[in-house]
Amino acid sequence: KKFSKDSNATKGPFDYLLHNNQVTLKQLKDFDERARKQKTTITSLLMTEARISKDEIGLSLEKYFQIPFMSFDPNIHLPTELCQNLNTAYLKKQGWIPISGNQEEAIILIDNPSDYSRIMEMERVLDVDKIILRIGLIDDIYQYINSLTETSEEHLLDDLIDQLTIDESNIVEEHKEESINDHAIVQLVNQVITDAYNANASDI
């Protein structure tokens, strides 16, 4: 896939921030070096140390990649059809997640839309007719992936609760039947004793 960049496109993912004096080139180089050593991301350091908002970073990425930016939205429900066969460890390694769509058209959030090898991989794995890319921060992508795991666990818990409820209902029903049977036996024994007494029987 190729990206057609307009006249407003920048030459680097953080050029917009540089041009607006929100960060210096020296800071960027320092963040890049530290991110590699500390196993974090430049965007994380830009937010925590340079105090640049996620929206501003997203706008900078948009201008470079020419693709709309998306941050994490807890109200978005990931598409079951596209996610059900995807391993979460695999998705974290790949750095992308289906956000919406189906087998005909899928919207995918990825941290680097220029990584063609990963795009080819997602096309192979998802086997959809059309892929639409959105740029996102890797931390947000991980949040979506984690929410996918939590949803699966919730479904498992719901199934377990349903099963326990069914089992409990069966136990209660069986207990009722046992109580009814016990009551009938007691009545029968009492009747036998009463009849024997009335008949002056010496043995029961």
Short mmCIF file of C-alpha atoms in Angstrom, two decimals:
data_model
loop_
_atom_site.label_atom_id
_atom_site.label_comp_id
_atom_site.label_asym_id
_atom_site.label_seq_id
_atom_site.Cartn_x
_atom_site.Cartn_y
_atom_site.Cartn_z
CA LYS A 1 0.00 0.00 0.00
CA LYS A 2 1.17 3.51 -0.78
CA PHE A 3 0.23 6.71 0.96
CA SER A 4 -0.34 9.81 -1.15
CA LYS A 5 0.84 12.78 0.87
CA ASP A 6 -0.61 16.25 0.26
CA SER A 7 1.15 19.58 0.51
CA ASN A 8 0.53 19.72 4.25
CA ALA A 9 2.30 16.44 4.90
CA THR A 10 5.41 16.50 7.08
CA LYS A 11 8.68 14.65 6.58
CA GLY A 12 8.78 13.07 10.03
CA PRO A 13 6.17 11.80 12.50
CA PHE A 14 6.94 14.59 14.99
CA ASP A 15 7.76 17.46 12.58
CA TYR A 16 4.48 19.18 13.40
CA LEU A 17 5.53 19.35 17.06
CA LEU A 18 8.95 20.66 16.07
CA HIS A 19 7.50 23.35 13.80
CA ASN A 20 5.18 24.49 16.58
CA ASN A 21 8.05 24.63 19.11
CA GLN A 22 6.43 22.03 21.35
CA VAL A 23 9.61 19.99 21.40
CA THR A 24 13.20 20.49 20.25
CA LEU A 25 15.22 18.28 17.94
CA LYS A 26 17.62 17.64 20.81
CA GLN A 27 14.75 16.45 23.01
CA LEU A 28 13.48 14.16 20.28
CA LYS A 29 16.88 12.56 19.85
CA ASP A 30 17.20 12.16 23.61
CA PHE A 31 13.71 10.63 23.87
CA ASP A 32 14.47 8.26 21.01
CA GLU A 33 17.68 7.04 22.67
CA ARG A 34 16.05 6.66 26.09
CA ALA A 35 13.02 4.90 24.65
CA ARG A 36 15.27 2.22 23.18
CA LYS A 37 17.20 1.74 26.43
CA GLN A 38 14.19 1.89 28.76
CA LYS A 39 11.94 -0.20 26.49
CA THR A 40 9.30 2.52 26.33
CA THR A 41 8.08 4.76 23.50
CA ILE A 42 8.90 8.27 22.31
CA THR A 43 5.22 9.18 22.46
CA SER A 44 5.09 8.18 26.12
CA LEU A 45 8.07 10.40 26.91
CA LEU A 46 6.57 13.26 24.88
CA MET A 47 3.44 13.10 27.02
CA THR A 48 5.06 12.61 30.42
CA GLU A 49 8.15 14.81 30.10
CA ALA A 50 7.44 17.30 27.31
CA ARG A 51 3.83 17.63 28.52
CA ILE A 52 2.41 17.28 25.02
CA SER A 53 -1.17 16.05 24.84
CA LYS A 54 -2.15 12.83 23.10
CA ASP A 55 -4.33 14.82 20.68
CA GLU A 56 -1.38 16.98 19.62
CA ILE A 57 0.80 13.91 19.12
CA GLY A 58 -2.03 12.32 17.16
CA LEU A 59 -2.31 15.38 14.93
CA SER A 60 1.45 15.25 14.29
CA LEU A 61 1.19 11.57 13.30
CA GLU A 62 -1.80 12.32 11.06
CA LYS A 63 0.14 14.96 9.16
CA TYR A 64 3.02 12.56 8.58
CA PHE A 65 1.16 9.34 7.74
CA GLN A 66 -1.87 11.08 6.14
CA ILE A 67 -4.15 8.68 8.02
CA PRO A 68 -6.72 9.61 10.70
CA PHE A 69 -5.59 9.22 14.29
CA MET A 70 -7.60 7.21 16.84
CA SER A 71 -7.07 7.11 20.59
CA PHE A 72 -8.47 4.49 22.95
CA ASP A 73 -12.24 4.63 23.41
CA PRO A 74 -13.69 2.30 26.09
CA ASN A 75 -17.11 2.52 24.41
CA ILE A 76 -15.88 0.80 21.26
CA HIS A 77 -16.77 -2.88 21.09
CA LEU A 78 -14.26 -4.83 19.04
CA PRO A 79 -15.69 -6.88 16.16
CA THR A 80 -16.13 -10.48 17.31
CA GLU A 81 -16.13 -11.81 13.77
CA LEU A 82 -12.62 -10.45 13.13
CA CYS A 83 -11.11 -10.93 16.60
CA GLN A 84 -12.37 -14.33 17.71
CA ASN A 85 -9.50 -16.31 16.18
CA LEU A 86 -6.72 -13.80 16.96
CA ASN A 87 -4.29 -14.60 19.77
CA THR A 88 -3.67 -11.63 22.07
CA ALA A 89 0.06 -12.34 22.35
CA TYR A 90 0.24 -12.37 18.55
CA LEU A 91 -1.63 -9.06 18.32
CA LYS A 92 0.69 -7.40 20.86
CA LYS A 93 3.71 -8.59 18.90
CA GLN A 94 2.17 -7.30 15.66
CA GLY A 95 1.02 -3.98 17.11
CA TRP A 96 -2.40 -3.80 15.46
CA ILE A 97 -6.04 -4.60 16.27
CA PRO A 98 -9.31 -4.69 14.27
CA ILE A 99 -11.50 -1.85 15.56
CA SER A 100 -14.64 -2.41 13.53
CA GLY A 101 -15.97 -3.99 10.37
CA ASN A 102 -16.43 -7.47 8.96
CA GLN A 103 -15.00 -9.78 6.27
CA GLU A 104 -15.92 -7.29 3.57
CA GLU A 105 -14.31 -4.19 5.09
CA ALA A 106 -12.26 -3.87 8.28
CA ILE A 107 -10.85 -0.83 10.10
CA ILE A 108 -7.48 -1.64 11.65
CA LEU A 109 -5.62 0.43 14.24
CA ILE A 110 -1.83 0.22 13.87
CA ASP A 111 1.07 2.18 15.35
CA ASN A 112 3.07 2.32 12.10
CA PRO A 113 1.05 2.32 8.85
CA SER A 114 4.25 2.43 6.78
CA ASP A 115 5.32 -1.04 7.96
CA TYR A 116 4.27 -2.92 4.83
CA SER A 117 5.33 -6.33 6.13
CA ARG A 118 2.86 -6.05 9.02
CA ILE A 119 0.12 -4.81 6.69
CA MET A 120 0.67 -7.79 4.41
CA GLU A 121 0.54 -10.04 7.48
CA MET A 122 -2.79 -8.60 8.64
CA GLU A 123 -4.22 -9.02 5.13
CA ARG A 124 -3.15 -12.67 5.18
CA VAL A 125 -4.50 -13.38 8.65
CA LEU A 126 -7.79 -11.48 8.42
CA ASP A 127 -8.56 -12.40 4.80
CA VAL A 128 -10.90 -9.43 4.32
CA ASP A 129 -11.83 -7.76 1.05
CA LYS A 130 -10.78 -4.25 2.10
CA ILE A 131 -8.62 -2.87 4.90
CA ILE A 132 -8.84 0.72 6.16
CA LEU A 133 -5.97 1.85 8.38
CA ARG A 134 -6.02 4.17 11.37
CA ILE A 135 -2.94 5.39 13.22
CA GLY A 136 -2.82 4.93 16.98
CA LEU A 137 -0.38 4.92 19.90
CA ILE A 138 0.95 1.49 20.79
CA ASP A 139 -0.24 1.91 24.41
CA ASP A 140 -3.79 2.50 23.17
CA ILE A 141 -3.56 -0.53 20.89
CA TYR A 142 -2.48 -2.63 23.89
CA GLN A 143 -5.49 -1.32 25.82
CA TYR A 144 -7.80 -2.55 23.08
CA ILE A 145 -6.04 -5.92 23.05
CA ASN A 146 -6.35 -6.18 26.85
CA SER A 147 -10.04 -5.32 26.63
CA LEU A 148 -10.40 -8.21 24.19
CA THR A 149 -8.94 -10.55 26.83
CA GLU A 150 -11.19 -9.13 29.54
CA THR A 151 -14.26 -9.61 27.33
CA SER A 152 -13.35 -13.25 26.74
CA GLU A 153 -12.88 -13.79 30.49
CA GLU A 154 -16.24 -12.15 31.19
CA HIS A 155 -17.93 -14.51 28.73
CA LEU A 156 -16.28 -17.49 30.39
CA LEU A 157 -17.36 -16.25 33.82
CA ASP A 158 -20.94 -15.73 32.59
CA ASP A 159 -21.00 -19.26 31.18
CA LEU A 160 -19.70 -20.63 34.49
CA ILE A 161 -22.29 -18.71 36.49
CA ASP A 162 -25.05 -19.95 34.19
CA GLN A 163 -23.83 -23.53 34.63
CA LEU A 164 -23.66 -23.16 38.41
CA THR A 165 -27.18 -21.70 38.42
CA ILE A 166 -28.46 -24.68 36.43
CA ASP A 167 -26.69 -27.13 38.74
CA GLU A 168 -28.03 -25.35 41.83
CA SER A 169 -31.56 -25.49 40.41
CA ASN A 170 -31.18 -29.22 39.86
CA ILE A 171 -29.91 -29.71 43.41
CA VAL A 172 -32.84 -27.73 44.85
CA GLU A 173 -35.30 -29.73 42.74
CA GLU A 174 -33.73 -33.02 43.81
CA HIS A 175 -33.85 -31.86 47.45
CA LYS A 176 -37.56 -31.08 47.07
CA GLU A 177 -38.20 -34.52 45.65
CA GLU A 178 -36.27 -36.13 48.52
CA SER A 179 -38.26 -34.09 51.07
CA ILE A 180 -41.54 -35.17 49.49
CA ASN A 181 -40.44 -38.82 49.53
CA ASP A 182 -39.31 -38.60 53.19
CA HIS A 183 -42.63 -37.06 54.19
CA ALA A 184 -44.59 -39.86 52.47
CA ILE A 185 -42.54 -42.52 54.25
CA VAL A 186 -43.12 -40.91 57.66
CA GLN A 187 -46.84 -40.78 56.99
CA LEU A 188 -46.88 -44.45 55.98
CA VAL A 189 -44.98 -45.54 59.12
CA ASN A 190 -47.30 -43.52 61.35
CA GLN A 191 -50.30 -45.09 59.69
CA VAL A 192 -48.89 -48.61 60.16
CA ILE A 193 -48.25 -47.94 63.86
CA THR A 194 -51.72 -46.48 64.33
CA ASP A 195 -53.41 -49.41 62.62
CA ALA A 196 -51.38 -51.92 64.69
CA TYR A 197 -52.27 -50.15 67.90
CA ASN A 198 -55.96 -50.09 67.02
CA ALA A 199 -55.79 -53.82 66.21
CA ASN A 200 -54.01 -54.63 69.55
CA ALA A 201 -51.14 -56.20 67.57
CA SER A 202 -48.13 -57.34 69.58
CA ASP A 203 -45.72 -57.13 66.62
CA ILE A 204 -45.36 -54.58 63.84
#
